[in-house]
PDB file of C-alpha atoms and ligand atoms in Angstrom:
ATOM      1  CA  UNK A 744     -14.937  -5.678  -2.930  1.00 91.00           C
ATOM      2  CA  UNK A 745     -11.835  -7.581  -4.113  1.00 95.00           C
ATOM      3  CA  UNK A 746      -9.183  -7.668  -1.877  1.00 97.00           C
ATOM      4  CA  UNK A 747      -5.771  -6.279  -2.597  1.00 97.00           C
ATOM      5  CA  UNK A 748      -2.211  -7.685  -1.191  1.00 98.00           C
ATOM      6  CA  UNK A 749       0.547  -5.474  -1.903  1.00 98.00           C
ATOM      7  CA  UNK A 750       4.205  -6.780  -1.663  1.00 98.00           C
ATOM      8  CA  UNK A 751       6.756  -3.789  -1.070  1.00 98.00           C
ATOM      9  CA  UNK A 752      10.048  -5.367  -1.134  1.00 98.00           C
ATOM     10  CA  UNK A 753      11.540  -1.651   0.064  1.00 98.00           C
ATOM     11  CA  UNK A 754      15.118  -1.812  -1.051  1.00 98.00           C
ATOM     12  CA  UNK A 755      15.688  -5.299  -1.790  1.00 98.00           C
ATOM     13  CA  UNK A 756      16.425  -6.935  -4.290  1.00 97.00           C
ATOM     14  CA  UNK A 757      18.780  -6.460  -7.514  1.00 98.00           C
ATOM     15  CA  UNK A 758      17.798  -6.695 -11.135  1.00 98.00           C
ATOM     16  CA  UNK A 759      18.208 -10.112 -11.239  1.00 98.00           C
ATOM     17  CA  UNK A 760      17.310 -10.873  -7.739  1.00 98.00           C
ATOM     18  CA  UNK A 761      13.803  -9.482  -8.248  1.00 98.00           C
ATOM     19  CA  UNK A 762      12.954 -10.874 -11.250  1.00 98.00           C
ATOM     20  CA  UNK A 763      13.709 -14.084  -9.861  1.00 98.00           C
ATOM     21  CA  UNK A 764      11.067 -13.155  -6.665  1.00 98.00           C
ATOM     22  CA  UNK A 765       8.927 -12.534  -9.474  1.00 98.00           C
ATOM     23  CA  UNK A 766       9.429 -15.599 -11.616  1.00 98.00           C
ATOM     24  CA  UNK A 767       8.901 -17.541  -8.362  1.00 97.00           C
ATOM     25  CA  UNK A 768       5.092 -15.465  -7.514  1.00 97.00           C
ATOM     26  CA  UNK A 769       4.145 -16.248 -10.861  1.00 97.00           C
ATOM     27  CA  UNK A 770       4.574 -20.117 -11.124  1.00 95.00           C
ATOM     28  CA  UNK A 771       3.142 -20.637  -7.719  1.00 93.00           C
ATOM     29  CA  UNK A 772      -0.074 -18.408  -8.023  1.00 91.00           C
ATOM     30  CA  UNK A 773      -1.990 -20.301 -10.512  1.00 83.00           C
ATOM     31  CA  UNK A 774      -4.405 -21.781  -8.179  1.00 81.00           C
ATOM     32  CA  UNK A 775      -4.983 -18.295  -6.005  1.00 88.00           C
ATOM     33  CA  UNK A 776      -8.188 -16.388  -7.104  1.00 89.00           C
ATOM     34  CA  UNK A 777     -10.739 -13.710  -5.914  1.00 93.00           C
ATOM     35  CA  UNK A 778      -7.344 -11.019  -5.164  1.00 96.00           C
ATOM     36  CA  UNK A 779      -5.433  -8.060  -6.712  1.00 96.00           C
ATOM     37  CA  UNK A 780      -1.750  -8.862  -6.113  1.00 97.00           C
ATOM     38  CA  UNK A 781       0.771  -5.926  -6.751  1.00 98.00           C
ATOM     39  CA  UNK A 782       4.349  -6.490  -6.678  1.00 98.00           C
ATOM     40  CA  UNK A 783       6.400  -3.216  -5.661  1.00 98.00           C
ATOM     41  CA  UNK A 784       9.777  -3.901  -6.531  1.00 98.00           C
ATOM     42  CA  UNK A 785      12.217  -1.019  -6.605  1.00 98.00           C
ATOM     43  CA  UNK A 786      12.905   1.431  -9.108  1.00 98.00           C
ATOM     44  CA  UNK A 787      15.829  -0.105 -10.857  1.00 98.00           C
ATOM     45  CA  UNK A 788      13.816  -3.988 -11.097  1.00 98.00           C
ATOM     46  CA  UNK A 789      10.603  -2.487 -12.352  1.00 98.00           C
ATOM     47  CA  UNK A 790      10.980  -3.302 -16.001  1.00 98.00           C
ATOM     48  CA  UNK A 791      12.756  -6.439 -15.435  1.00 98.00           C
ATOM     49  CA  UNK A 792       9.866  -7.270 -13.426  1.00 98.00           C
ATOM     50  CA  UNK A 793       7.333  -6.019 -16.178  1.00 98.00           C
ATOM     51  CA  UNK A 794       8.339  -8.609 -18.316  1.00 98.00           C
ATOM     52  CA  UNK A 795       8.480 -11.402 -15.786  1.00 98.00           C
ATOM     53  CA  UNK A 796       4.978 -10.531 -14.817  1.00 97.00           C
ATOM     54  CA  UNK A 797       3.824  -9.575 -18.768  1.00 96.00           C
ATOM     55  CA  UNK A 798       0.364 -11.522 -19.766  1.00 92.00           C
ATOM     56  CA  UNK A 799       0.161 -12.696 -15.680  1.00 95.00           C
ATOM     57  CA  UNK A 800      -2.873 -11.467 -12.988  1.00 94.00           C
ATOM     58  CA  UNK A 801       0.305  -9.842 -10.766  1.00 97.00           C
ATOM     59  CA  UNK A 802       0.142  -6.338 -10.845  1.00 98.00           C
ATOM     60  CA  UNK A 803       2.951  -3.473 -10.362  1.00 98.00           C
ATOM     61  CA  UNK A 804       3.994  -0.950  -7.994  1.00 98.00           C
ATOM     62  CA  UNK A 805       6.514   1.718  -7.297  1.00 98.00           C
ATOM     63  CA  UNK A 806       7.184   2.699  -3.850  1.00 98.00           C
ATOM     64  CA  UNK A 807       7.562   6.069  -4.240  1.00 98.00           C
ATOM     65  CA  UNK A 808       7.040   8.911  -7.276  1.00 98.00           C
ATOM     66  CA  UNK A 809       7.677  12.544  -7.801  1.00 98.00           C
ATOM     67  CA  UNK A 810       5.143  15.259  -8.210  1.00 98.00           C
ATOM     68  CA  UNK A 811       6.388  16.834 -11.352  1.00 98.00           C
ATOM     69  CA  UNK A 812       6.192  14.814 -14.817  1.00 97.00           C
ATOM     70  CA  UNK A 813       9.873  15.918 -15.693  1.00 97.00           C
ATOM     71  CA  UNK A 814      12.372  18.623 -15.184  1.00 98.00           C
ATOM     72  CA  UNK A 815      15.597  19.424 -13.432  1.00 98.00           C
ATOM     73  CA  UNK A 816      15.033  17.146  -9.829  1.00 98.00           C
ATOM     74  CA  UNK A 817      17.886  15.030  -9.724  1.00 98.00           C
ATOM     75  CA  UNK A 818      17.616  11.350  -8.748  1.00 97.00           C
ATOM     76  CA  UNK A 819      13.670  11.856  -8.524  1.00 98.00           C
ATOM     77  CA  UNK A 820      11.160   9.277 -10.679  1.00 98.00           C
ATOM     78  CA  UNK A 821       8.286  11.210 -12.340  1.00 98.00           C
ATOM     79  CA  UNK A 822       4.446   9.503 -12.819  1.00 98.00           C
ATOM     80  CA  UNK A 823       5.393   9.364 -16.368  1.00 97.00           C
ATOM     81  CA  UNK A 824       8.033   7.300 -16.219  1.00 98.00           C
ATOM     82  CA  UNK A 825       6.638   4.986 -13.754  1.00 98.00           C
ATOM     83  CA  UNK A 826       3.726   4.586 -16.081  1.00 98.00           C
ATOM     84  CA  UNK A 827       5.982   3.791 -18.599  1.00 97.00           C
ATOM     85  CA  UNK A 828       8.004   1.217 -17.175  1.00 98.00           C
ATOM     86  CA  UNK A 829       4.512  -0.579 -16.110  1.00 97.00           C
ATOM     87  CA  UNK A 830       2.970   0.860 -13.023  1.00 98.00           C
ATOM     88  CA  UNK A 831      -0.479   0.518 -12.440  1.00 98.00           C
ATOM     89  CA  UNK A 832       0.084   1.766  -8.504  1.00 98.00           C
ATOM     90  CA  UNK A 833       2.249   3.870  -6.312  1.00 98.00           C
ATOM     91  CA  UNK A 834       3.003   3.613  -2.678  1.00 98.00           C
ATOM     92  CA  UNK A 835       2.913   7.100  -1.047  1.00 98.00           C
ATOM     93  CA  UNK A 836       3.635   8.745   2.307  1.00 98.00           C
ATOM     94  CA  UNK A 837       4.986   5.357   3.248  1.00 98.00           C
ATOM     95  CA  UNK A 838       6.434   6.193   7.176  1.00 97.00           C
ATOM     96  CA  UNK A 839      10.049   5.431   6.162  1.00 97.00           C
ATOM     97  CA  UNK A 840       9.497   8.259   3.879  1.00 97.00           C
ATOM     98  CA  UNK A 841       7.842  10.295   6.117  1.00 97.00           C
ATOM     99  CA  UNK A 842      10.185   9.892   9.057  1.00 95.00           C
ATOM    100  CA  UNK A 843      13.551   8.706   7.204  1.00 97.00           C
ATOM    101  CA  UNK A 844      12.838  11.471   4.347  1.00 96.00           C
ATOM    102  CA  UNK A 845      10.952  14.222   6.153  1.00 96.00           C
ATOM    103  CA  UNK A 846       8.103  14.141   3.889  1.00 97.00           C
ATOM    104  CA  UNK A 847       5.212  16.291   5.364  1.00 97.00           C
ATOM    105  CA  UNK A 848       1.774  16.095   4.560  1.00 96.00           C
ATOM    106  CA  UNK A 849       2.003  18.403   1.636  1.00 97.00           C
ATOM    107  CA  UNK A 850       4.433  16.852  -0.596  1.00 97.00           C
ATOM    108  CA  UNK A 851       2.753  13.700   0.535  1.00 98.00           C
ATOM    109  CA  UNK A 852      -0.328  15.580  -0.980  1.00 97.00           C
ATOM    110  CA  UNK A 853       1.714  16.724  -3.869  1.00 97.00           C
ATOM    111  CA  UNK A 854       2.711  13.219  -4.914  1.00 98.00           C
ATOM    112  CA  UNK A 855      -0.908  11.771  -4.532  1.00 98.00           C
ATOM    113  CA  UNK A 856      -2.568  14.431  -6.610  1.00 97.00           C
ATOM    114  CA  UNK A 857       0.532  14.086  -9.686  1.00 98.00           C
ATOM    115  CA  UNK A 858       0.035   9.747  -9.378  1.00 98.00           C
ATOM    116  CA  UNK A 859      -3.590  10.294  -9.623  1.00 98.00           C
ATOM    117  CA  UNK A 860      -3.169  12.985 -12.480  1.00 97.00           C
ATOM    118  CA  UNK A 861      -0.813  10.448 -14.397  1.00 97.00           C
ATOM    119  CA  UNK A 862      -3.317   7.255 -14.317  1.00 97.00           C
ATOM    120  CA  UNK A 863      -1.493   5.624 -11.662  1.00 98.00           C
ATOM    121  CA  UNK A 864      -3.742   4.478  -8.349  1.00 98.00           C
ATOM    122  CA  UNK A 865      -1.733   5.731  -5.407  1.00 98.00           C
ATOM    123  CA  UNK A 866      -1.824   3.734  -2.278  1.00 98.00           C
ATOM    124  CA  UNK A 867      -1.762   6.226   0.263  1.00 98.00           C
ATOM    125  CA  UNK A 868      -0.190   5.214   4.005  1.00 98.00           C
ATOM    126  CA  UNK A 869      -1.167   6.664   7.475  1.00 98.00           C
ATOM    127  CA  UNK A 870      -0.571   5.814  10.809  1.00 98.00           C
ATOM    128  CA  UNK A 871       0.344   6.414  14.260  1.00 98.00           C
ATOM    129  CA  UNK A 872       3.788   6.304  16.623  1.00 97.00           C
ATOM    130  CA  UNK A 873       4.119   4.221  19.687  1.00 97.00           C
ATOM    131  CA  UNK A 874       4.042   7.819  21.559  1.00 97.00           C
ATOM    132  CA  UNK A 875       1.291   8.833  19.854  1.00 98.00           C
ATOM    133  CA  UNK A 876      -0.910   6.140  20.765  1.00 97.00           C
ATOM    134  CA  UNK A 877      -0.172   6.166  24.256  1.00 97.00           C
ATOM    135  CA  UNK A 878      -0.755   9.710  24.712  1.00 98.00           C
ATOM    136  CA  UNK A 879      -4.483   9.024  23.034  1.00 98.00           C
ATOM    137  CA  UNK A 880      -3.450  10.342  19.524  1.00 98.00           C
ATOM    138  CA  UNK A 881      -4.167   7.930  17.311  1.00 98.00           C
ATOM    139  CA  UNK A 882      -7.516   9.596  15.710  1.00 98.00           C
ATOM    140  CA  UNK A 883      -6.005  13.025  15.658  1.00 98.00           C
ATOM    141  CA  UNK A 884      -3.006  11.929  14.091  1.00 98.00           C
ATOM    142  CA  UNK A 885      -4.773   9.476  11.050  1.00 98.00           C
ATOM    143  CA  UNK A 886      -7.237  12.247  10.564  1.00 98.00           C
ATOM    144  CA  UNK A 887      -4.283  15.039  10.011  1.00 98.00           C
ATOM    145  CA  UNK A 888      -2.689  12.540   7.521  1.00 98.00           C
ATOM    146  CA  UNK A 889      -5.595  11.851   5.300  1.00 98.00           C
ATOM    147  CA  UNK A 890      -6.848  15.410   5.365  1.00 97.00           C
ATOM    148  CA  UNK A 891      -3.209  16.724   4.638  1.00 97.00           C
ATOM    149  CA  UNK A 892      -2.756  14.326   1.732  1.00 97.00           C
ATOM    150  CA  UNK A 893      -6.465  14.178   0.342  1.00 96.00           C
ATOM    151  CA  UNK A 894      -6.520  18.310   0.200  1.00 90.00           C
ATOM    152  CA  UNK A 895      -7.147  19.304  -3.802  1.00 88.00           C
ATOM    153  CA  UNK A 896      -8.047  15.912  -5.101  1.00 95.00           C
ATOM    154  CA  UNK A 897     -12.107  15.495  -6.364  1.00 94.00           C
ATOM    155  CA  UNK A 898     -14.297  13.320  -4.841  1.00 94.00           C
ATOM    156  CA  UNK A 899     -13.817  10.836  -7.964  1.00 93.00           C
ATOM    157  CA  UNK A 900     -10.851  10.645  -7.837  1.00 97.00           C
ATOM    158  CA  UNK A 901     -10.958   9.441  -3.937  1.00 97.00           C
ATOM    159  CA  UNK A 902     -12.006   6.040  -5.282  1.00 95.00           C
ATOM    160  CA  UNK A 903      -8.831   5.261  -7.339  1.00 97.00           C
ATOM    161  CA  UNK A 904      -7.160   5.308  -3.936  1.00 98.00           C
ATOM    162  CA  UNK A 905      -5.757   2.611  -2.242  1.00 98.00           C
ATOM    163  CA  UNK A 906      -5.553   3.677   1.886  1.00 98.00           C
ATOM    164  CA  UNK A 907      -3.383   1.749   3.790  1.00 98.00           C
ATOM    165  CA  UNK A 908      -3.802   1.866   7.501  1.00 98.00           C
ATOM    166  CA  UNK A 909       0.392   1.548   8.611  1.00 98.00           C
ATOM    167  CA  UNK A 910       0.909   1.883  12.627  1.00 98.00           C
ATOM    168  CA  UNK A 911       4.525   2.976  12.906  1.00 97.00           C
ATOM    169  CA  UNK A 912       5.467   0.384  15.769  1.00 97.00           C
ATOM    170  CA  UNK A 913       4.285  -2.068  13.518  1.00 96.00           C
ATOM    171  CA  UNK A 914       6.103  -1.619  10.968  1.00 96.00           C
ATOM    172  CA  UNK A 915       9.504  -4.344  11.064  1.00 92.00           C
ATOM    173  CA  UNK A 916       9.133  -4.832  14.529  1.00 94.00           C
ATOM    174  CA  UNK A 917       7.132  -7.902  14.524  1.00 92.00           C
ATOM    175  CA  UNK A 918       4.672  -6.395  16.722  1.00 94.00           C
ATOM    176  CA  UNK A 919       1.293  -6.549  14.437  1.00 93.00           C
ATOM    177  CA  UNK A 920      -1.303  -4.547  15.362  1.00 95.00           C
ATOM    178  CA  UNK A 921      -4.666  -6.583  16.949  1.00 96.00           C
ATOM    179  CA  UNK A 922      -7.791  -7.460  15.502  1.00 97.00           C
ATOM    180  CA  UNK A 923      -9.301  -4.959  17.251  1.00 97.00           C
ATOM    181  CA  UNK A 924      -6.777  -1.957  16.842  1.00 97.00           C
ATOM    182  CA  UNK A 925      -6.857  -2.887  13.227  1.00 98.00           C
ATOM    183  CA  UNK A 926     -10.972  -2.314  13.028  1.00 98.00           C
ATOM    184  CA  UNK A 927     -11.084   0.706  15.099  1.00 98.00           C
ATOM    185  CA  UNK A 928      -8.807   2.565  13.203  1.00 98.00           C
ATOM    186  CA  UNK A 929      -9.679   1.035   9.918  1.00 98.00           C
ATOM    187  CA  UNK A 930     -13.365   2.426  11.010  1.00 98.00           C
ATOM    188  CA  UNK A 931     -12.095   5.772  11.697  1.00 98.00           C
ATOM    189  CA  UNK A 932     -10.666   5.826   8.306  1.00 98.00           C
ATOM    190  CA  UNK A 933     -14.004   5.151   6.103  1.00 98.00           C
ATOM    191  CA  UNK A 934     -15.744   7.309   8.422  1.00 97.00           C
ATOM    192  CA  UNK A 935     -13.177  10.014   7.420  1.00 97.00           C
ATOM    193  CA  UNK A 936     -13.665   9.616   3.459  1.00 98.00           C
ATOM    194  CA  UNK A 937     -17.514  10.345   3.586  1.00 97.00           C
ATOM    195  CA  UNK A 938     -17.524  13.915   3.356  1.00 95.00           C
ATOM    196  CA  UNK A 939     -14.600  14.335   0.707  1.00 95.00           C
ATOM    197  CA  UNK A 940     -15.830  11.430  -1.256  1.00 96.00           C
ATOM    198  CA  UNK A 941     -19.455  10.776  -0.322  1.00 96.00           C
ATOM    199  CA  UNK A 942     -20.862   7.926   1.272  1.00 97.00           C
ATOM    200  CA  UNK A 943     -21.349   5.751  -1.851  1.00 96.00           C
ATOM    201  CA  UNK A 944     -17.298   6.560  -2.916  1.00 97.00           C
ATOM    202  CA  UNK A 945     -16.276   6.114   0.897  1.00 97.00           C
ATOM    203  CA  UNK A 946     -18.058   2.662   0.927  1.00 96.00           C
ATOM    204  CA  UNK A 947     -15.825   1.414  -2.118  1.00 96.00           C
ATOM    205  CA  UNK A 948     -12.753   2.281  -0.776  1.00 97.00           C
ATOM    206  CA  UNK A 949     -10.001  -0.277   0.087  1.00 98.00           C
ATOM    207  CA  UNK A 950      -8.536  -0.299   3.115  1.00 98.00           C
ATOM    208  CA  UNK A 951      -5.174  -2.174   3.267  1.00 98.00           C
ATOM    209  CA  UNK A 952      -3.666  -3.096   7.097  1.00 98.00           C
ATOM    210  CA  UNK A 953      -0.085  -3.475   6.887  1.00 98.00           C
ATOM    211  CA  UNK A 954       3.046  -3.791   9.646  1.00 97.00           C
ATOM    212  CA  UNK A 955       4.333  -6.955  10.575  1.00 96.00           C
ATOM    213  CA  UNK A 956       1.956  -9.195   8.218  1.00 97.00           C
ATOM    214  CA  UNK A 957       3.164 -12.833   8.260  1.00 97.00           C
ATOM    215  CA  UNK A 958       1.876 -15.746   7.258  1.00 97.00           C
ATOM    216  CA  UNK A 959       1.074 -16.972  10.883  1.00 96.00           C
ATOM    217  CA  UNK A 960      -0.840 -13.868  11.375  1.00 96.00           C
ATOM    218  CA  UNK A 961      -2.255 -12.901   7.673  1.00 96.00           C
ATOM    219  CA  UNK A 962      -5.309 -15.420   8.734  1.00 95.00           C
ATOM    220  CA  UNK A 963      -6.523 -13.251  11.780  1.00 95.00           C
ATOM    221  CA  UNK A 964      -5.860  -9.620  10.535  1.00 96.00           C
ATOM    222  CA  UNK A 965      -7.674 -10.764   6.692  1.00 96.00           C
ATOM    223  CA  UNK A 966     -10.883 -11.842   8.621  1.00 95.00           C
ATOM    224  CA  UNK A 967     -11.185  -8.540  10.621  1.00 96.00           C
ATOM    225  CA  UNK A 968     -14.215  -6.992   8.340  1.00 95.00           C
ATOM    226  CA  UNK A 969     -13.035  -3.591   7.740  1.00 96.00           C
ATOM    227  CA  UNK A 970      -9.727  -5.359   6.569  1.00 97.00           C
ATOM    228  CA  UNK A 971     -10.101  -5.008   2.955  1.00 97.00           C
ATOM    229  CA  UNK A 972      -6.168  -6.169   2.218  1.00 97.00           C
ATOM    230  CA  UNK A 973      -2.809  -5.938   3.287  1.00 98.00           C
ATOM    231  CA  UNK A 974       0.603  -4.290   2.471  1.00 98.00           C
ATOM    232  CA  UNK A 975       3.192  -6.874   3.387  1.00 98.00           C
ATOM    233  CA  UNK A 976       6.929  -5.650   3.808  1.00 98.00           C
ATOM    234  CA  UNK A 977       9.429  -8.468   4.846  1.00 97.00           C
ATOM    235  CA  UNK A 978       7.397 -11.392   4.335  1.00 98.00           C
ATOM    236  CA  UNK A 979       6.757 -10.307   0.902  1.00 98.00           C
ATOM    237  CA  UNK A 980      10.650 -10.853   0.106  1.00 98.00           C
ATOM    238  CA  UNK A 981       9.778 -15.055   0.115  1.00 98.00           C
ATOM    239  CA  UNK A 982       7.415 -15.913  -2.473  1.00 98.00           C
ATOM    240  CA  UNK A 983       6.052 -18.994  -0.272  1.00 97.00           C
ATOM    241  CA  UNK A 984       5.153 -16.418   2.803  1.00 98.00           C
ATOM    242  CA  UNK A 985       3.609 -14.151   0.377  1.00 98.00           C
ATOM    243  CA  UNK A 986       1.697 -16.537  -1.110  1.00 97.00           C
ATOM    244  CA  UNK A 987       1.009 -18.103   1.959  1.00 96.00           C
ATOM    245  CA  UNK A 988      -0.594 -14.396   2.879  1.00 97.00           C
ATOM    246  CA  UNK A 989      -2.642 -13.883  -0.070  1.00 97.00           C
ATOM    247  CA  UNK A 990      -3.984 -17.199  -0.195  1.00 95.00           C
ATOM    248  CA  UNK A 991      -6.139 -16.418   3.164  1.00 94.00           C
ATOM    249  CA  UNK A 992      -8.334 -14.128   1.473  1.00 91.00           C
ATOM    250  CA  UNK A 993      -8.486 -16.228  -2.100  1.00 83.00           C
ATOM    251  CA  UNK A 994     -12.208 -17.050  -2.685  1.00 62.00           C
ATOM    252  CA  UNK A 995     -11.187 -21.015  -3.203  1.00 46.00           C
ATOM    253  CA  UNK A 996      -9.868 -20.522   0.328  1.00 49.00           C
ATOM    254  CA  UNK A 997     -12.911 -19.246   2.491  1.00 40.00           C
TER     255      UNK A 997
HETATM  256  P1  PGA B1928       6.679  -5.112   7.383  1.00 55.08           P
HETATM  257  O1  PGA B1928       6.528  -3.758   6.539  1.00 55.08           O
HETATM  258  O2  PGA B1928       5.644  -6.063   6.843  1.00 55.08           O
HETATM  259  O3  PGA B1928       8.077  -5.584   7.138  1.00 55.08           O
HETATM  260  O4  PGA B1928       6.408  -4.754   8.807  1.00 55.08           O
HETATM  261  C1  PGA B1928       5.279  -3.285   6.146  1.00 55.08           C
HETATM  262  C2  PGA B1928       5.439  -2.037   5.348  1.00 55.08           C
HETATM  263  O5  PGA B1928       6.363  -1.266   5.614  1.00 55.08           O
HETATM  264  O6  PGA B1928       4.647  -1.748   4.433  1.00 55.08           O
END
């Protein structure tokens, strides 16, 4: 399975700003093989960012989508046009969205099913509080997520998801979660998938680890087994610590 490093520079990062991130990934990745790198840039950089990345292995991302392909939402960004301005992927149910924008596990659903509909490969977050992994929640709480947001899509279509296990005291705090935390729940998560996607689909799944990646830690949590990528926030935001990331799961690197 090839692994996948996601950069989502969250809001970051002006026109010009961005493509400049960009231009910088680009000129310093020609030696990195073996991994999918996606660049999630905001909504207002993505087709600068197209063009800096245009006939290049980096990928694109949005961090967020609606679930309607047009219509009267205001200040919402439809599948359509994100295809459009060069998506390939979508990050969904992201926790600052869940807990900053109350998204539940329904529109969360919503958004998944419309990304997939639309040709774009979502990649789908999940993960725990602080609270609710000292009270012994952690299982419960994953389950409930993936359930909520995998309820109406096929079992083909489970495969053109990207899951990213997210713990929410991870995330910015520069508290990673361990090896160990990071297996066990990434575990939980393929066992999960077998019944809506089969055991063959459920195999092929990605599962990303993300919350306070950096480059001093990127070695560890990329040789935990079930770690099959990352989604890096801040450290994504300097190409050298990004690159620095991805390059310990290139195949020229192992
Ligand atoms: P962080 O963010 O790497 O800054 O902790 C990760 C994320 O929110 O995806």
């Amino acid at each position: 399975m090839k692994p996948l490093v996601v950069g989502n520079w969250k809001m970051n990062g002006t026109e010009s700003e961005a493509s400049a991130l960009a231009r910088e990934i680009r000129k310093r990745l020609k030696t990195i093989k073996g991994v999918e790198i996606v660049l999630a840039p905001p909504f207002t950089a993505l087709t600068a960012v197209r063009e800096v990345i245009r006939r290049s292995r980096l990928r694109m991302g949005a961090q967020d989508v609606h679930w309607e392909m047009e219509g009267a939402f205001t200040g919402e960004i439809s599948p359509k046009m994100l295809r459009e301005a060069g998506c390939g992927f979508v990050i969904i149910g992201h926790s600052e969205r869940r807990r900053l924008f109350d998204e539940s596990d329904p529109t969360v659903a919503k958004k998944v099913f419309a990304a997939l509909r639309a040709g774009l490969r979502p990649i789908l977050c999940v993960g725990e509080t602080w609270e609710e992994r000292r009270k012994g929640k952690t299982a419960q709480i994953i389950a409930r997520q993936l359930r909520g947001a995998l309820k109406g899509v096929g079992k083909s279509a489970i495969e053109k998801i990207e899951f990213a296990y997210e713990p929410v005291w991870a995330i910015g705090t520069g508290r990673n979660a361990t090896a160990d935390q990071v297996s066990e729940v990434h575990r939980w998560i393929r066992e999960l998938l077998r019944a809506p996607a089969g055991d063959k689909r459920a195999e092929r799944c990605r599962i990303l680890y993300g919350g306070s990646v950096r480059p001093d830690n990127a070695g560890e949590l990329a040789g935990v087994t079930e770690v099959n990528g990352l989604l890096v926030g801040g450290a994504s935001l300097k190409a050298e610590d990004f690159l620095s990331i991805i390059r310990c799961f290139a195949r020229n690197n192992k």
